[in-house]
């Protein structure tokens, strides 16, 4: 089972994702974001809290990428918080860790401040180095 809760905070919007984000549930994320994050529905950055996400496949990653693009097109940024190790591995393997700003929790994500979409990670400057150099 998958659910999305959307909450407005002083500094922006928090999406709390729970359960399994896969092919079947990605539609729920898309729909929740279409209605809850429509243009004019809020300002500031959006943080997706993934602490309660128990599974995420490529369809789920694609849904997060669609959300990122949608928000960027409307002048808002997307940060990921409390990313499970398995999801972090998918982001690293696909290079999407260069697009998504990843934070320990939502508070840290808001403290980092919003990225402008034209300077957001993936728009030319990497969010952080993603590969360790080995000798």
PDB file of C-alpha atoms in Angstrom:
ATOM      1  CA  UNK A   1       0.000   0.000   0.000  1.00  0.00           C
ATOM      2  CA  UNK A   2       1.216   3.504  -0.854  1.00  0.00           C
ATOM      3  CA  UNK A   3       0.149   6.914   0.413  1.00  0.00           C
ATOM      4  CA  UNK A   4       1.196  10.542   0.020  1.00  0.00           C
ATOM      5  CA  UNK A   5       0.500  13.208   2.610  1.00  0.00           C
ATOM      6  CA  UNK A   6       1.036  16.826   1.579  1.00  0.00           C
ATOM      7  CA  UNK A   7       1.615  19.399   4.301  1.00  0.00           C
ATOM      8  CA  UNK A   8       2.345  23.088   4.110  1.00  0.00           C
ATOM      9  CA  UNK A   9       5.064  24.318   6.439  1.00  0.00           C
ATOM     10  CA  UNK A  10       6.336  27.820   7.085  1.00  0.00           C
ATOM     11  CA  UNK A  11       9.306  27.363   4.718  1.00  0.00           C
ATOM     12  CA  UNK A  12       7.661  25.221   2.029  1.00  0.00           C
ATOM     13  CA  UNK A  13       5.791  22.004   1.349  1.00  0.00           C
ATOM     14  CA  UNK A  14       6.490  18.524   2.671  1.00  0.00           C
ATOM     15  CA  UNK A  15       5.405  15.352   0.890  1.00  0.00           C
ATOM     16  CA  UNK A  16       5.484  12.296   3.129  1.00  0.00           C
ATOM     17  CA  UNK A  17       5.661   9.132   1.033  1.00  0.00           C
ATOM     18  CA  UNK A  18       4.736   5.848   2.740  1.00  0.00           C
ATOM     19  CA  UNK A  19       4.782   2.284   1.501  1.00  0.00           C
ATOM     20  CA  UNK A  20       5.800   0.963  -1.902  1.00  0.00           C
ATOM     21  CA  UNK A  21       6.404   3.396  -4.763  1.00  0.00           C
ATOM     22  CA  UNK A  22       6.225   1.264  -7.884  1.00  0.00           C
ATOM     23  CA  UNK A  23       4.513   1.023 -11.267  1.00  0.00           C
ATOM     24  CA  UNK A  24       1.026   0.796  -9.727  1.00  0.00           C
ATOM     25  CA  UNK A  25       1.453   3.512  -7.102  1.00  0.00           C
ATOM     26  CA  UNK A  26       3.431   6.035  -9.190  1.00  0.00           C
ATOM     27  CA  UNK A  27       0.086   7.173 -10.589  1.00  0.00           C
ATOM     28  CA  UNK A  28      -0.999   8.058  -7.040  1.00  0.00           C
ATOM     29  CA  UNK A  29       2.087  10.235  -6.581  1.00  0.00           C
ATOM     30  CA  UNK A  30       1.476  11.934  -9.931  1.00  0.00           C
ATOM     31  CA  UNK A  31      -2.174  12.611  -9.061  1.00  0.00           C
ATOM     32  CA  UNK A  32      -1.447  13.823  -5.523  1.00  0.00           C
ATOM     33  CA  UNK A  33       1.134  16.249  -6.878  1.00  0.00           C
ATOM     34  CA  UNK A  34      -1.110  17.452  -9.698  1.00  0.00           C
ATOM     35  CA  UNK A  35      -3.822  18.381  -7.214  1.00  0.00           C
ATOM     36  CA  UNK A  36      -1.799  19.263  -4.107  1.00  0.00           C
ATOM     37  CA  UNK A  37       1.059  21.081  -5.866  1.00  0.00           C
ATOM     38  CA  UNK A  38      -0.823  22.854  -8.625  1.00  0.00           C
ATOM     39  CA  UNK A  39       0.617  26.241  -9.640  1.00  0.00           C
ATOM     40  CA  UNK A  40      -0.447  28.838  -7.093  1.00  0.00           C
ATOM     41  CA  UNK A  41      -1.005  26.237  -4.349  1.00  0.00           C
ATOM     42  CA  UNK A  42       2.092  27.207  -2.381  1.00  0.00           C
ATOM     43  CA  UNK A  43       5.519  28.732  -2.477  1.00  0.00           C
ATOM     44  CA  UNK A  44       9.010  27.754  -1.518  1.00  0.00           C
ATOM     45  CA  UNK A  45      10.804  24.465  -1.829  1.00  0.00           C
ATOM     46  CA  UNK A  46       9.169  21.058  -1.752  1.00  0.00           C
ATOM     47  CA  UNK A  47      10.718  18.297   0.334  1.00  0.00           C
ATOM     48  CA  UNK A  48       9.813  14.664  -0.248  1.00  0.00           C
ATOM     49  CA  UNK A  49      10.291  12.805   3.041  1.00  0.00           C
ATOM     50  CA  UNK A  50      11.059   9.189   2.122  1.00  0.00           C
ATOM     51  CA  UNK A  51      11.660   7.835   5.649  1.00  0.00           C
ATOM     52  CA  UNK A  52       8.546   5.631   5.484  1.00  0.00           C
ATOM     53  CA  UNK A  53       9.134   4.464   1.909  1.00  0.00           C
ATOM     54  CA  UNK A  54       9.600   0.694   2.051  1.00  0.00           C
ATOM     55  CA  UNK A  55      10.217   0.044  -1.665  1.00  0.00           C
ATOM     56  CA  UNK A  56      10.933   2.056  -4.790  1.00  0.00           C
ATOM     57  CA  UNK A  57      11.548   0.752  -8.300  1.00  0.00           C
ATOM     58  CA  UNK A  58      12.389   2.498 -11.556  1.00  0.00           C
ATOM     59  CA  UNK A  59       8.765   3.603 -11.988  1.00  0.00           C
ATOM     60  CA  UNK A  60       8.930   5.315  -8.612  1.00  0.00           C
ATOM     61  CA  UNK A  61      12.203   7.013  -9.496  1.00  0.00           C
ATOM     62  CA  UNK A  62      10.596   8.171 -12.758  1.00  0.00           C
ATOM     63  CA  UNK A  63       7.658   9.612 -10.803  1.00  0.00           C
ATOM     64  CA  UNK A  64      10.071  11.560  -8.582  1.00  0.00           C
ATOM     65  CA  UNK A  65      11.848  12.845 -11.681  1.00  0.00           C
ATOM     66  CA  UNK A  66       8.526  13.964 -13.216  1.00  0.00           C
ATOM     67  CA  UNK A  67       7.758  15.775  -9.968  1.00  0.00           C
ATOM     68  CA  UNK A  68      11.182  17.456 -10.043  1.00  0.00           C
ATOM     69  CA  UNK A  69      10.631  18.648 -13.621  1.00  0.00           C
ATOM     70  CA  UNK A  70       7.095  19.860 -12.880  1.00  0.00           C
ATOM     71  CA  UNK A  71       8.241  21.869  -9.867  1.00  0.00           C
ATOM     72  CA  UNK A  72      11.258  23.287 -11.703  1.00  0.00           C
ATOM     73  CA  UNK A  73       9.013  24.459 -14.522  1.00  0.00           C
ATOM     74  CA  UNK A  74       6.979  26.395 -11.937  1.00  0.00           C
ATOM     75  CA  UNK A  75       9.930  27.947 -10.118  1.00  0.00           C
ATOM     76  CA  UNK A  76      10.070  25.538  -7.190  1.00  0.00           C
ATOM     77  CA  UNK A  77      12.769  23.117  -6.077  1.00  0.00           C
ATOM     78  CA  UNK A  78      12.531  19.520  -4.854  1.00  0.00           C
ATOM     79  CA  UNK A  79      14.719  18.023  -2.173  1.00  0.00           C
ATOM     80  CA  UNK A  80      14.665  14.444  -0.925  1.00  0.00           C
ATOM     81  CA  UNK A  81      14.893  13.727   2.800  1.00  0.00           C
ATOM     82  CA  UNK A  82      15.590  10.544   4.772  1.00  0.00           C
ATOM     83  CA  UNK A  83      16.277   8.565   1.606  1.00  0.00           C
ATOM     84  CA  UNK A  84      16.414   4.809   2.272  1.00  0.00           C
ATOM     85  CA  UNK A  85      19.707   3.132   1.379  1.00  0.00           C
ATOM     86  CA  UNK A  86      18.155   1.126  -1.468  1.00  0.00           C
ATOM     87  CA  UNK A  87      16.718   4.266  -3.061  1.00  0.00           C
ATOM     88  CA  UNK A  88      20.002   6.120  -2.592  1.00  0.00           C
ATOM     89  CA  UNK A  89      21.712   3.264  -4.443  1.00  0.00           C
ATOM     90  CA  UNK A  90      19.268   3.620  -7.367  1.00  0.00           C
ATOM     91  CA  UNK A  91      19.903   7.374  -7.484  1.00  0.00           C
ATOM     92  CA  UNK A  92      23.658   6.816  -7.494  1.00  0.00           C
ATOM     93  CA  UNK A  93      23.596   4.079 -10.142  1.00  0.00           C
ATOM     94  CA  UNK A  94      21.459   6.196 -12.466  1.00  0.00           C
ATOM     95  CA  UNK A  95      23.351   9.446 -11.837  1.00  0.00           C
ATOM     96  CA  UNK A  96      20.202  11.067 -10.482  1.00  0.00           C
ATOM     97  CA  UNK A  97      22.015  11.856  -7.256  1.00  0.00           C
ATOM     98  CA  UNK A  98      23.414  14.735  -9.324  1.00  0.00           C
ATOM     99  CA  UNK A  99      19.885  16.065  -9.867  1.00  0.00           C
ATOM    100  CA  UNK A 100      18.199  15.484  -6.518  1.00  0.00           C
ATOM    101  CA  UNK A 101      19.460  17.310  -3.446  1.00  0.00           C
ATOM    102  CA  UNK A 102      19.474  14.656  -0.704  1.00  0.00           C
ATOM    103  CA  UNK A 103      19.214  15.566   2.985  1.00  0.00           C
ATOM    104  CA  UNK A 104      19.137  13.680   6.277  1.00  0.00           C
ATOM    105  CA  UNK A 105      15.655  14.982   7.121  1.00  0.00           C
ATOM    106  CA  UNK A 106      13.107  17.624   6.134  1.00  0.00           C
ATOM    107  CA  UNK A 107      14.451  20.147   8.657  1.00  0.00           C
ATOM    108  CA  UNK A 108      17.927  19.916   7.109  1.00  0.00           C
ATOM    109  CA  UNK A 109      16.431  20.243   3.623  1.00  0.00           C
ATOM    110  CA  UNK A 110      14.632  23.462   4.525  1.00  0.00           C
ATOM    111  CA  UNK A 111      17.706  24.793   6.336  1.00  0.00           C
ATOM    112  CA  UNK A 112      19.754  24.263   3.155  1.00  0.00           C
ATOM    113  CA  UNK A 113      17.501  26.797   1.480  1.00  0.00           C
ATOM    114  CA  UNK A 114      15.683  26.615  -1.828  1.00  0.00           C
ATOM    115  CA  UNK A 115      17.615  26.233  -5.029  1.00  0.00           C
ATOM    116  CA  UNK A 116      16.526  28.406  -7.900  1.00  0.00           C
ATOM    117  CA  UNK A 117      15.446  26.113 -10.754  1.00  0.00           C
ATOM    118  CA  UNK A 118      17.996  27.643 -13.143  1.00  0.00           C
ATOM    119  CA  UNK A 119      20.800  26.853 -10.690  1.00  0.00           C
ATOM    120  CA  UNK A 120      19.280  23.749  -9.155  1.00  0.00           C
ATOM    121  CA  UNK A 121      21.209  20.498  -9.143  1.00  0.00           C
ATOM    122  CA  UNK A 122      21.068  19.020 -12.604  1.00  0.00           C
ATOM    123  CA  UNK A 123      21.005  22.430 -14.277  1.00  0.00           C
ATOM    124  CA  UNK A 124      24.721  22.516 -14.834  1.00  0.00           C
ATOM    125  CA  UNK A 125      26.213  22.274 -11.351  1.00  0.00           C
ATOM    126  CA  UNK A 126      26.206  18.936  -9.525  1.00  0.00           C
ATOM    127  CA  UNK A 127      24.531  18.801  -6.120  1.00  0.00           C
ATOM    128  CA  UNK A 128      27.549  17.013  -4.665  1.00  0.00           C
ATOM    129  CA  UNK A 129      30.228  14.636  -5.846  1.00  0.00           C
ATOM    130  CA  UNK A 130      28.657  11.223  -6.230  1.00  0.00           C
ATOM    131  CA  UNK A 131      31.578   8.891  -6.824  1.00  0.00           C
ATOM    132  CA  UNK A 132      34.454   8.159  -4.482  1.00  0.00           C
ATOM    133  CA  UNK A 133      37.868   8.244  -6.069  1.00  0.00           C
ATOM    134  CA  UNK A 134      39.759   5.003  -5.657  1.00  0.00           C
ATOM    135  CA  UNK A 135      43.452   4.426  -6.078  1.00  0.00           C
TER     136      UNK A 135
END
